[in-house]
Short mmCIF file of C-alpha atoms in Angstrom, two decimals:
data_model
loop_
_atom_site.label_atom_id
_atom_site.label_comp_id
_atom_site.label_asym_id
_atom_site.label_seq_id
_atom_site.Cartn_x
_atom_site.Cartn_y
_atom_site.Cartn_z
CA MET N 230 6.62 -27.41 -30.08
CA SER N 231 7.66 -26.99 -26.15
CA GLU N 232 4.77 -25.30 -23.38
CA PRO N 233 5.61 -21.45 -23.03
CA ILE N 234 6.99 -20.75 -19.38
CA VAL N 235 6.59 -16.99 -19.76
CA GLN N 236 3.30 -15.86 -20.95
CA VAL N 237 2.52 -12.26 -20.70
CA ARG N 238 -0.65 -10.69 -22.00
CA ASN N 239 -1.08 -7.04 -22.58
CA LEU N 240 1.28 -5.88 -19.85
CA THR N 241 0.91 -2.04 -19.64
CA LYS N 242 2.50 0.52 -17.11
CA ARG N 243 2.02 4.11 -16.75
CA PHE N 244 3.46 6.32 -14.40
CA GLY N 245 1.02 9.31 -14.30
CA SER N 246 0.29 10.40 -17.67
CA PHE N 247 3.71 8.51 -18.99
CA THR N 248 3.03 5.17 -20.45
CA ALA N 249 6.43 3.20 -20.21
CA VAL N 250 4.91 -0.18 -21.60
CA ASP N 251 2.37 -0.10 -23.69
CA GLY N 252 -0.37 -3.39 -24.04
CA VAL N 253 3.06 -5.94 -24.71
CA SER N 254 2.27 -9.59 -25.37
CA PHE N 255 4.71 -12.66 -25.70
CA GLU N 256 5.28 -15.65 -24.81
CA ILE N 257 9.20 -17.33 -23.92
CA ARG N 258 9.08 -21.11 -24.44
CA LYS N 259 11.10 -23.43 -22.28
CA GLY N 260 14.48 -23.39 -23.40
CA GLU N 261 14.29 -20.58 -25.95
CA ILE N 262 16.00 -17.56 -25.55
CA LEU N 263 14.23 -14.14 -26.50
CA GLY N 264 16.20 -10.80 -27.15
CA LEU N 265 14.64 -7.65 -25.94
CA LEU N 266 15.99 -4.95 -28.31
CA GLY N 267 15.13 -1.22 -27.83
CA PRO N 268 16.54 1.85 -27.76
CA ASN N 269 16.94 3.85 -23.98
CA GLY N 270 13.69 4.52 -22.67
CA ALA N 271 11.76 1.80 -24.63
CA GLY N 272 10.57 -0.08 -21.97
CA LYS N 273 12.66 -2.98 -21.59
CA THR N 274 14.09 -2.66 -18.11
CA THR N 275 10.24 -2.04 -17.06
CA THR N 276 8.91 -5.04 -18.32
CA ILE N 277 12.02 -6.97 -16.84
CA GLN N 278 11.05 -5.52 -13.58
CA MET N 279 7.47 -6.36 -13.78
CA LEU N 280 8.48 -9.89 -14.31
CA LEU N 281 10.59 -10.04 -11.41
CA GLY N 282 7.48 -8.49 -9.42
CA LEU N 283 9.61 -5.01 -8.47
CA ILE N 284 7.07 -2.90 -10.45
CA THR N 285 3.30 -3.60 -10.34
CA PRO N 286 1.68 -3.29 -13.85
CA THR N 287 -1.15 -1.10 -14.67
CA ASP N 288 -2.93 -3.82 -16.55
CA GLY N 289 -2.23 -7.10 -18.03
CA ASP N 290 -1.22 -10.39 -16.86
CA ILE N 291 2.25 -12.02 -16.03
CA THR N 292 1.91 -16.20 -16.04
CA MET N 293 5.04 -17.93 -15.58
CA PHE N 294 4.88 -22.48 -14.98
CA GLY N 295 1.44 -21.88 -15.96
CA LEU N 296 0.79 -19.98 -12.67
CA PRO N 297 -0.57 -16.25 -12.44
CA PHE N 298 2.21 -14.57 -10.73
CA ASP N 299 0.13 -11.75 -8.77
CA ARG N 300 -0.96 -15.04 -6.53
CA HIS N 301 2.14 -17.17 -6.86
CA ARG N 302 5.00 -14.65 -6.35
CA GLU N 303 7.34 -16.49 -4.10
CA GLU N 304 6.93 -19.90 -5.60
CA ILE N 305 7.68 -18.04 -8.87
CA LEU N 306 10.38 -15.87 -8.16
CA GLY N 307 11.84 -19.17 -6.10
CA ARG N 308 12.61 -20.26 -9.65
CA VAL N 309 13.62 -17.35 -11.01
CA ASN N 310 16.88 -15.40 -11.04
CA PHE N 311 17.97 -12.02 -13.11
CA SER N 312 21.59 -10.54 -13.63
CA SER N 313 22.02 -6.54 -14.44
CA THR N 314 24.70 -4.57 -15.00
CA TYR N 315 23.11 -1.84 -13.46
CA VAL N 316 22.65 -3.46 -9.83
CA SER N 317 24.81 -3.66 -7.55
CA MET N 318 25.48 -6.02 -4.69
CA PRO N 319 26.21 -5.53 -0.67
CA GLN N 320 29.75 -3.53 -0.67
CA ALA N 321 31.04 -4.81 2.22
CA LEU N 322 30.62 -8.41 2.18
CA THR N 323 33.25 -10.42 0.19
CA VAL N 324 32.20 -12.32 -3.13
CA GLU N 325 31.84 -15.67 -1.17
CA GLU N 326 29.28 -13.86 2.00
CA ASN N 327 27.39 -12.26 -0.81
CA LEU N 328 26.90 -15.62 -2.39
CA TRP N 329 26.35 -17.14 0.86
CA VAL N 330 23.50 -14.99 1.39
CA VAL N 331 21.47 -15.23 -2.06
CA ALA N 332 22.26 -19.39 -1.49
CA ARG N 333 20.73 -18.58 2.01
CA LEU N 334 17.53 -16.61 0.51
CA TYR N 335 16.94 -19.00 -2.16
CA GLY N 336 16.85 -21.82 0.46
CA LEU N 337 19.82 -23.91 -1.34
CA ASP N 338 21.16 -27.42 -0.22
CA ARG N 339 24.95 -28.19 -0.76
CA ILE N 340 25.83 -24.11 -0.51
CA ALA N 341 29.66 -25.02 -0.21
CA SER N 342 29.62 -27.16 -3.44
CA ARG N 343 27.58 -25.12 -5.38
CA ILE N 344 29.48 -21.74 -4.92
CA ASP N 345 32.68 -23.47 -5.28
CA ASP N 346 30.74 -24.75 -8.90
CA VAL N 347 29.87 -21.45 -9.64
CA VAL N 348 32.98 -19.46 -8.60
CA LYS N 349 34.85 -22.02 -11.20
CA ARG N 350 32.17 -21.53 -14.25
CA PHE N 351 33.12 -17.78 -13.96
CA GLU N 352 36.75 -17.77 -13.09
CA MET N 353 36.31 -15.85 -9.68
CA GLU N 354 38.92 -17.97 -7.98
CA GLU N 355 41.28 -15.16 -7.50
CA PHE N 356 38.68 -12.37 -6.02
CA ARG N 357 36.06 -15.03 -4.08
CA ALA N 358 37.62 -13.89 -0.78
CA LYS N 359 37.80 -10.03 -1.94
CA VAL N 360 35.34 -7.00 -0.59
CA THR N 361 33.09 -6.33 -3.02
CA ARG N 362 33.85 -2.85 -3.39
CA LYS N 363 37.02 -3.41 -4.31
CA LEU N 364 36.01 -5.46 -7.60
CA SER N 365 36.80 -3.94 -10.73
CA SER N 366 33.23 -3.42 -12.84
CA GLY N 367 34.19 -6.67 -15.12
CA GLN N 368 34.36 -9.04 -11.83
CA MET N 369 31.27 -6.99 -10.50
CA THR N 370 29.23 -8.47 -13.65
CA ARG N 371 30.96 -11.80 -13.05
CA LEU N 372 29.57 -11.53 -9.57
CA SER N 373 26.08 -10.49 -10.34
CA LEU N 374 25.99 -13.36 -13.21
CA ALA N 375 27.27 -16.21 -10.48
CA LYS N 376 24.67 -15.02 -8.37
CA ALA N 377 22.28 -15.53 -10.98
CA PHE N 378 23.34 -18.99 -12.04
CA LEU N 379 23.52 -20.05 -8.49
CA THR N 380 20.21 -20.80 -7.71
CA GLU N 381 19.69 -23.11 -10.88
CA PRO N 382 17.20 -20.91 -12.16
CA GLN N 383 14.53 -21.99 -14.83
CA VAL N 384 14.40 -18.94 -16.05
CA LEU N 385 16.75 -16.51 -16.22
CA PHE N 386 16.42 -12.22 -16.99
CA LEU N 387 19.50 -10.88 -18.11
CA ASP N 388 19.72 -6.93 -18.54
CA GLU N 389 22.74 -6.09 -20.53
CA PRO N 390 25.02 -9.19 -18.95
CA THR N 391 28.13 -8.70 -20.55
CA ALA N 392 27.98 -4.73 -20.91
CA SER N 393 31.27 -4.31 -18.84
CA LEU N 394 32.97 -7.97 -19.63
CA ASP N 395 36.08 -8.11 -21.63
CA PRO N 396 35.85 -10.14 -24.98
CA ASP N 397 37.16 -13.56 -23.25
CA ILE N 398 34.44 -13.88 -20.13
CA ALA N 399 31.69 -12.28 -22.43
CA ASP N 400 32.28 -15.23 -25.02
CA LYS N 401 32.48 -17.74 -22.14
CA THR N 402 29.53 -16.21 -20.69
CA ARG N 403 27.31 -16.57 -23.71
CA SER N 404 28.65 -20.18 -24.18
CA LEU N 405 27.49 -21.28 -20.74
CA ILE N 406 23.92 -19.70 -21.19
CA LYS N 407 23.75 -21.82 -24.31
CA GLU N 408 24.88 -24.46 -22.67
CA ILE N 409 22.86 -24.45 -19.71
CA ARG N 410 20.02 -23.89 -22.11
CA ARG N 411 21.13 -27.00 -23.95
CA THR N 412 21.64 -29.26 -21.10
CA ALA N 413 18.73 -27.95 -18.44
CA GLY N 414 16.03 -26.33 -20.66
CA LEU N 415 17.00 -22.59 -19.05
CA THR N 416 14.89 -20.03 -20.62
CA VAL N 417 16.18 -16.52 -21.12
CA LEU N 418 14.86 -13.13 -21.85
CA TYR N 419 17.76 -11.25 -22.42
CA THR N 420 18.81 -7.46 -23.33
CA SER N 421 21.86 -5.89 -25.22
CA HIS N 422 23.09 -3.42 -27.18
CA ASN N 423 25.47 -5.31 -28.96
CA MET N 424 23.79 -6.36 -32.14
CA ARG N 425 25.94 -9.30 -32.92
CA GLU N 426 25.83 -11.11 -29.72
CA MET N 427 21.92 -10.58 -29.91
CA GLU N 428 21.75 -12.18 -33.48
CA GLU N 429 24.27 -15.17 -31.87
CA MET N 430 22.22 -15.26 -28.80
CA SER N 431 18.57 -15.21 -29.93
CA ASP N 432 16.28 -17.46 -31.00
CA ARG N 433 13.65 -14.68 -31.30
CA ILE N 434 13.98 -11.17 -31.09
CA ILE N 435 10.94 -8.54 -30.00
CA PHE N 436 12.03 -4.65 -30.58
CA LEU N 437 10.50 -2.29 -28.33
CA GLN N 438 9.74 1.39 -28.99
CA ARG N 439 7.99 3.92 -26.64
CA GLY N 440 6.92 0.84 -24.37
CA ARG N 441 5.40 -1.00 -27.83
CA ILE N 442 6.32 -3.88 -29.88
CA VAL N 443 6.92 -2.86 -33.26
CA ALA N 444 9.06 -5.95 -34.68
CA GLU N 445 9.13 -9.57 -33.60
CA GLY N 446 10.75 -12.31 -35.19
CA THR N 447 13.91 -14.46 -36.10
CA ALA N 448 17.04 -11.80 -36.78
CA GLU N 449 16.98 -13.30 -39.94
CA VAL N 450 12.90 -12.22 -40.25
CA ILE N 451 13.53 -9.11 -39.06
CA LYS N 452 16.45 -8.03 -40.94
CA ALA N 453 14.15 -9.18 -44.14
CA ARG N 454 11.29 -7.34 -43.28
CA TYR N 455 13.14 -4.32 -43.08
CA GLY N 456 15.25 -4.90 -46.06
CA GLU N 457 18.78 -4.65 -44.20
CA THR N 458 21.50 -7.03 -43.97
CA ASP N 459 22.59 -5.83 -40.82
CA LEU N 460 20.46 -6.05 -37.18
CA GLU N 461 21.75 -2.64 -36.16
CA GLU N 462 20.68 -1.06 -39.52
CA VAL N 463 17.25 -2.09 -38.53
CA PHE N 464 18.10 -1.14 -35.02
CA LEU N 465 18.54 2.21 -35.97
CA LYS N 466 15.97 2.79 -38.72
CA LEU N 467 13.15 1.86 -36.10
CA ALA N 468 14.84 4.17 -32.79
CA ARG N 469 15.14 6.95 -35.30
CA ASP N 470 11.58 6.55 -36.55
CA PRO N 471 9.69 9.59 -35.15
CA SER N 472 5.82 7.91 -35.76
CA PRO N 473 3.97 6.99 -32.30
CA GLY N 474 4.64 3.30 -31.64
CA ALA N 475 7.11 2.95 -34.75
CA SER N 476 6.18 1.66 -38.05
CA ARG N 477 5.88 -2.04 -39.66
CA PRO N 478 6.83 -1.69 -42.86
CA MET K 87 7.21 -16.77 6.44
CA LYS K 88 10.82 -18.90 5.81
CA LEU K 89 13.34 -18.95 8.31
CA HIS K 90 16.29 -19.49 6.08
CA ARG K 91 15.54 -16.07 4.42
CA ILE K 92 15.22 -14.75 7.39
CA THR K 93 18.81 -16.24 8.58
CA ALA K 94 20.07 -15.02 5.45
CA LEU K 95 19.17 -11.26 5.72
CA LEU K 96 20.87 -11.77 9.36
CA TYR K 97 23.84 -13.43 8.34
CA ARG K 98 24.32 -10.71 5.65
CA HIS K 99 24.35 -7.95 8.82
CA LEU K 100 26.51 -9.69 10.72
CA CYS K 101 29.06 -9.59 7.99
CA LEU K 102 28.54 -6.23 7.62
CA TYR K 103 29.29 -5.40 10.93
CA LYS K 104 31.80 -7.80 11.38
CA ARG K 105 34.14 -5.93 8.52
CA SER K 106 33.19 -2.30 9.69
CA PHE K 107 34.84 -0.98 12.94
CA PRO K 108 32.44 2.54 11.93
CA ARG K 109 29.40 0.47 12.42
CA LEU K 110 30.31 -1.19 15.52
CA LEU K 111 31.31 2.35 16.96
CA GLU K 112 28.04 3.35 16.02
CA ILE K 113 26.94 0.61 18.31
CA ILE K 114 29.12 1.10 21.29
CA TYR K 115 29.92 4.94 21.14
CA TRP K 116 27.12 6.88 21.00
CA PRO K 117 25.61 4.95 23.94
CA PHE K 118 28.51 5.26 25.87
CA VAL K 119 29.50 8.95 25.38
CA ASP K 120 25.51 9.75 26.39
CA LEU K 121 25.94 7.40 30.01
CA VAL K 122 29.05 9.15 30.89
CA ILE K 123 27.69 12.99 30.20
CA TRP K 124 24.40 12.08 31.69
CA GLY K 125 26.21 10.03 34.45
CA PHE K 126 28.22 13.06 35.67
CA ILE K 127 24.96 15.29 35.41
CA THR K 128 23.60 12.63 38.03
CA LEU K 129 26.22 12.56 40.10
CA TYR K 130 26.00 16.27 40.58
CA LEU K 131 22.22 16.38 40.84
CA GLN K 132 22.68 13.70 43.08
CA GLN K 133 23.55 16.66 45.91
CA PHE K 134 20.55 17.62 46.16
CA LYS K 135 19.09 13.87 47.12
CA GLU K 136 17.10 14.68 50.07
CA ALA K 137 14.87 16.61 47.90
CA LEU K 138 14.49 13.56 45.24
CA PRO K 139 15.08 10.33 46.72
CA ASN K 140 16.50 7.53 44.19
CA PHE K 141 18.17 10.16 42.08
CA VAL K 142 20.23 8.21 40.23
CA LEU K 143 18.21 5.13 39.53
CA PHE K 144 15.64 7.54 37.84
CA PHE K 145 18.26 8.96 35.43
CA LEU K 146 20.68 6.38 34.76
CA GLY K 147 18.08 3.73 34.53
CA ALA K 148 15.39 6.06 32.11
CA LEU K 149 18.53 6.73 30.08
CA ILE K 150 19.78 2.97 29.87
CA LEU K 151 16.25 2.27 28.99
CA TRP K 152 15.69 4.89 26.29
CA ASP K 153 18.84 3.24 24.82
CA VAL K 154 16.64 0.30 24.74
CA LEU K 155 13.88 1.57 22.32
CA PHE K 156 16.37 3.92 20.55
CA ARG K 157 18.25 1.11 19.28
CA ALA K 158 15.63 -1.19 18.45
CA GLN K 159 14.37 1.51 16.37
CA GLN K 160 17.98 1.91 14.56
CA GLY K 161 17.99 -1.79 14.30
CA ILE K 162 15.08 -1.77 11.69
CA THR K 163 15.45 1.43 9.76
CA ILE K 164 19.66 1.70 9.52
CA SER K 165 19.13 -1.94 8.11
CA PHE K 166 16.85 -1.06 5.62
CA LEU K 167 19.41 1.80 4.80
CA GLU K 168 22.42 -0.53 4.37
CA GLU K 169 20.19 -2.08 1.35
CA ILE K 170 19.57 1.26 0.12
CA TRP K 171 23.06 2.33 0.62
CA SER K 172 24.64 -1.12 -1.18
CA ARG K 173 22.02 -0.52 -3.87
CA ASN K 174 20.51 -3.99 -2.80
CA LEU K 175 16.73 -3.80 -2.97
CA MET K 176 16.26 -5.33 -6.02
CA ASN K 177 18.20 -8.23 -5.41
CA LEU K 178 16.50 -8.57 -2.52
CA PHE K 179 12.77 -8.38 -3.66
CA ALA K 180 13.48 -10.09 -6.82
CA SER K 181 13.72 -13.07 -4.77
CA PRO K 182 11.09 -15.00 -2.43
CA LEU K 183 11.90 -12.63 -0.10
CA THR K 184 8.41 -11.24 1.25
CA PRO K 185 7.84 -7.70 3.52
CA GLY K 186 6.95 -9.35 6.00
CA GLU K 187 10.22 -11.65 6.28
CA PHE K 188 12.32 -8.35 5.92
CA LEU K 189 10.88 -6.52 8.80
CA ALA K 190 10.92 -9.88 11.05
CA ALA K 191 14.77 -10.15 9.83
CA THR K 192 15.52 -6.26 11.06
CA MET K 193 13.36 -7.53 14.15
CA ALA K 194 15.97 -9.95 15.06
CA LEU K 195 18.82 -7.67 14.17
CA SER K 196 17.47 -5.13 16.36
CA VAL K 197 16.98 -7.28 19.32
CA GLY K 198 20.48 -8.25 18.76
CA LYS K 199 22.00 -4.32 18.81
CA VAL K 200 19.84 -3.99 21.92
CA LEU K 201 21.50 -6.96 23.79
CA THR K 202 24.65 -5.30 22.85
CA VAL K 203 24.15 -1.61 23.66
CA SER K 204 22.54 -2.56 26.76
CA CYS K 205 26.15 -4.78 27.83
CA VAL K 206 27.58 -1.71 27.09
CA THR K 207 25.56 0.85 29.06
CA VAL K 208 24.83 -1.34 32.15
CA LEU K 209 28.60 -2.47 32.44
CA ALA K 210 30.02 1.39 32.17
CA ALA K 211 27.01 1.92 34.61
CA PHE K 212 28.59 -0.07 36.91
CA ALA K 213 32.33 0.65 35.75
CA PHE K 214 31.54 4.63 36.35
CA TYR K 215 29.21 5.09 38.52
CA SER K 216 28.67 1.55 40.94
CA PHE K 217 25.13 1.87 39.19
CA ASN K 218 23.45 -1.76 38.94
CA VAL K 219 20.11 -1.30 36.73
CA PHE K 220 19.02 -4.57 37.83
CA VAL K 221 18.39 -3.24 41.23
CA ILE K 222 14.51 -2.28 39.31
CA GLY K 223 14.36 -6.16 39.72
CA LEU K 224 12.39 -8.51 37.63
CA SER K 225 10.23 -6.12 36.05
CA LEU K 226 12.58 -4.72 34.39
CA ILE K 227 12.04 -7.63 31.96
CA PRO K 228 8.51 -6.79 30.61
CA PHE K 229 9.53 -3.16 30.53
CA VAL K 230 12.34 -3.46 28.25
CA LEU K 231 10.49 -6.02 25.86
CA ASN K 232 7.60 -3.15 25.44
CA LEU K 233 10.42 -0.69 24.85
CA ILE K 234 11.80 -3.10 22.21
CA VAL K 235 8.26 -3.04 20.50
CA ALA K 236 8.20 0.38 20.49
CA GLY K 237 11.40 0.58 19.03
CA TRP K 238 10.19 -1.22 16.42
CA CYS K 239 6.73 0.63 15.90
CA VAL K 240 9.14 3.56 15.18
CA GLY K 241 11.56 2.11 13.11
CA VAL K 242 8.55 0.36 11.02
CA LEU K 243 7.17 3.72 10.92
CA THR K 244 10.23 5.42 9.76
CA THR K 245 11.46 2.80 7.03
CA GLY K 246 8.05 2.80 5.42
CA LEU K 247 8.42 6.80 4.73
CA ILE K 248 11.78 6.57 3.51
CA MET K 249 10.90 3.78 1.30
CA ARG K 250 7.84 5.93 0.27
CA TYR K 251 10.19 9.43 -0.03
CA GLY K 252 13.26 8.00 -0.84
CA GLN K 253 16.61 9.26 0.56
CA GLU K 254 15.49 13.10 0.95
CA VAL K 255 13.27 11.80 4.35
CA GLU K 256 16.33 9.67 5.57
CA VAL K 257 17.18 11.71 8.28
CA LEU K 258 14.01 10.65 10.22
CA ALA K 259 15.92 7.52 10.85
CA TRP K 260 17.99 9.63 13.20
CA GLY K 261 15.44 12.11 14.26
CA LEU K 262 11.86 10.74 13.85
CA VAL K 263 12.18 9.07 17.43
CA PHE K 264 12.99 11.76 19.32
CA LEU K 265 9.63 13.47 18.27
CA PHE K 266 8.58 10.83 20.70
CA GLN K 267 10.97 11.19 23.81
CA PRO K 268 9.00 14.55 25.11
CA ILE K 269 6.10 12.37 25.26
CA SER K 270 7.73 8.99 26.43
CA CYS K 271 8.50 11.11 29.76
CA VAL K 272 11.46 9.62 30.10
CA PHE K 273 13.43 12.05 32.39
CA TYR K 274 10.30 13.31 34.32
CA PRO K 275 7.00 12.13 35.35
CA MET K 276 3.71 12.41 33.01
CA SER K 277 2.19 14.96 35.41
CA VAL K 278 4.61 17.40 34.53
CA LEU K 279 3.15 17.68 31.12
CA PRO K 280 0.74 19.87 30.38
CA GLY K 281 -3.06 18.27 30.26
CA TRP K 282 -3.32 18.25 26.55
CA LEU K 283 -0.38 17.03 25.83
CA GLN K 284 -0.80 14.04 29.02
CA ALA K 285 -3.82 12.96 26.84
CA ILE K 286 -1.46 12.16 24.17
CA ALA K 287 1.63 10.71 26.33
CA GLN K 288 -1.26 8.38 27.73
CA MET K 289 -1.67 6.92 23.67
CA ASN K 290 2.28 6.14 23.86
CA PRO K 291 3.29 2.88 25.20
CA ALA K 292 6.81 3.84 25.63
CA ALA K 293 5.43 6.84 28.41
CA HIS K 294 3.57 3.60 30.29
CA VAL K 295 6.90 2.11 30.75
CA PHE K 296 9.12 5.01 32.00
CA GLU K 297 5.70 5.55 34.30
CA GLY K 298 5.57 2.11 35.42
CA MET K 299 9.57 2.03 36.04
CA ARG K 300 9.21 5.14 38.67
CA ALA K 301 6.22 3.57 40.20
CA VAL K 302 8.65 0.41 40.44
CA ILE K 303 11.40 2.49 41.84
CA THR K 304 9.57 4.59 44.34
CA THR K 305 6.86 2.56 45.65
CA GLY K 306 8.48 -1.12 44.72
CA VAL K 307 4.79 -2.01 43.71
CA PHE K 308 4.79 -3.36 40.13
CA PRO K 309 2.11 -1.38 38.36
CA THR K 310 0.34 -3.53 36.13
CA SER K 311 -2.14 -1.50 34.82
CA GLU K 312 0.88 0.73 33.15
CA LEU K 313 2.27 -2.60 31.76
CA VAL K 314 -1.16 -3.68 30.42
CA TRP K 315 -1.22 -0.20 28.66
CA ALA K 316 1.97 -0.53 27.25
CA VAL K 317 1.34 -3.93 26.02
CA GLY K 318 -2.05 -2.91 24.37
CA LEU K 319 -0.94 -0.01 22.79
CA ASN K 320 1.87 -1.86 21.44
CA ALA K 321 0.25 -4.68 19.99
CA MET K 322 -2.49 -2.25 18.51
CA TYR K 323 0.30 0.29 16.60
CA LEU K 324 2.50 -2.64 15.72
CA ALA K 325 0.15 -4.43 13.78
CA ALA K 326 -1.50 -1.30 12.12
CA LEU K 327 1.90 0.07 11.36
CA VAL K 328 3.11 -3.53 9.76
CA PHE K 329 -0.05 -3.52 7.74
CA TRP K 330 0.62 0.00 6.68
CA PHE K 331 4.06 -0.93 5.91
CA HIS K 332 2.90 -3.54 3.72
CA LEU K 333 0.30 -1.44 1.92
CA MET K 334 3.49 1.30 1.37
CA PHE K 335 5.59 -1.51 0.27
CA ALA K 336 2.39 -2.51 -2.60
CA ALA K 337 2.24 1.58 -3.11
CA CYS K 338 6.20 1.67 -4.01
CA LYS K 339 5.78 -1.00 -6.49
CA GLU K 340 2.71 0.30 -8.39
CA LYS K 341 4.68 3.88 -8.65
CA GLY K 342 8.36 2.07 -9.42
CA LEU K 343 9.97 3.33 -6.29
CA LEU K 344 11.44 0.36 -4.86
CA VAL K 345 13.67 -0.07 -8.01
CA ARG K 346 14.57 3.77 -7.79
CA VAL K 347 14.98 4.48 -4.50
CA GLY K 348 18.65 5.13 -3.73
CA GLU K 349 19.49 6.54 -7.07
#
């Protein structure tokens, strides 16, 4: 079995009396795609934001590439990237200018050819010179994905990456992620509300509810454990469970 | 500190100004209007030049130099606001960019703004009033440098407050610097202030710069002590404020504000 690239131990985030993430522990191995599932407010985005160093955990440890995050932030973030449907990019810059800024931020070489490559991969040729504010939401999502792939990260955090894409581009994006995982050993943490996509993409799934892990395993294992044939049914069962911390069967 | 990250941010803002006429206008329009209004007031008051020699030098020089401080502050604060307005803070701070590099980039950008604004005001002053600010001489250089640093101090303070308290206090980006104007003694000597306010003004590096400028104009002697005070206070404030900014940045990450500012 390959070595863990991301290790999270007892990760906790409290905002005053509200606990957003409550003692979460997991590992992601090299080349693994881990799905993070849960209803709105379950703590998925807060977990990703802590893994990106945007929020400081109240408790717990994050280790990536064997390095503690708090002491090796710059080194780790240089090898990591993210894409989120909910994060924008400078609106007054063109698609290409935005990618240039990202490339420089990460200190990339061969910037022009890397941009050409990523523009081609996400079929952005026709709007690469367009100002970002004029993009459709689907084009904006493609730009966000292109930004994430441009830096050739070893770990990628994807927060609902295909939410506003048409089925064709969404399928191509999933294929691209799987291809890079296969060829370069890309490690991915993936969130989505599309259960079919979650099953297709994830090697393992963690189900979060009220900041806690309430189910963990492959999609098949989780479905079997809850006596369901569909991951969506498991989602509804867990999300509607009123008990704090939810139930393990 | 990595130069490529600083130049990345500079490139990002240059692209912004390249394509935004209103933003260019902000750099050129207001300083120009200020200068024209104050210029005509100065011409009017020049009728009383027997009572107050070097009137034009005092006022127009002060106006041009105050704009140096103001634009240096704006260069930092507006750059941060641009990131909030475009909801780009997450992209920046989820990259290896450090808060120190962010500040360094905005400081470099503010120097660019100051140079642009100064060119506009110096040329306009010459064209409209035949006023040459360089008659103050080489002593202008250390004064201008100190005003840029004083502007950075106010800029870092304002940016830290906006980061911590969100867009509700966005108005500080344009207003806070004017809180320091009365005690910067831009258009009048420190001696006209009441005693207790003079004591406060003594702690303001900009006040020493403007006192120094007036001393050069009236006596022709370079006021070393004013410059030493300005440099010392600026160094102390800038170091303290950069340290404070890092503390605010850490506090914002602790409270989860960095990902929410601008929402």
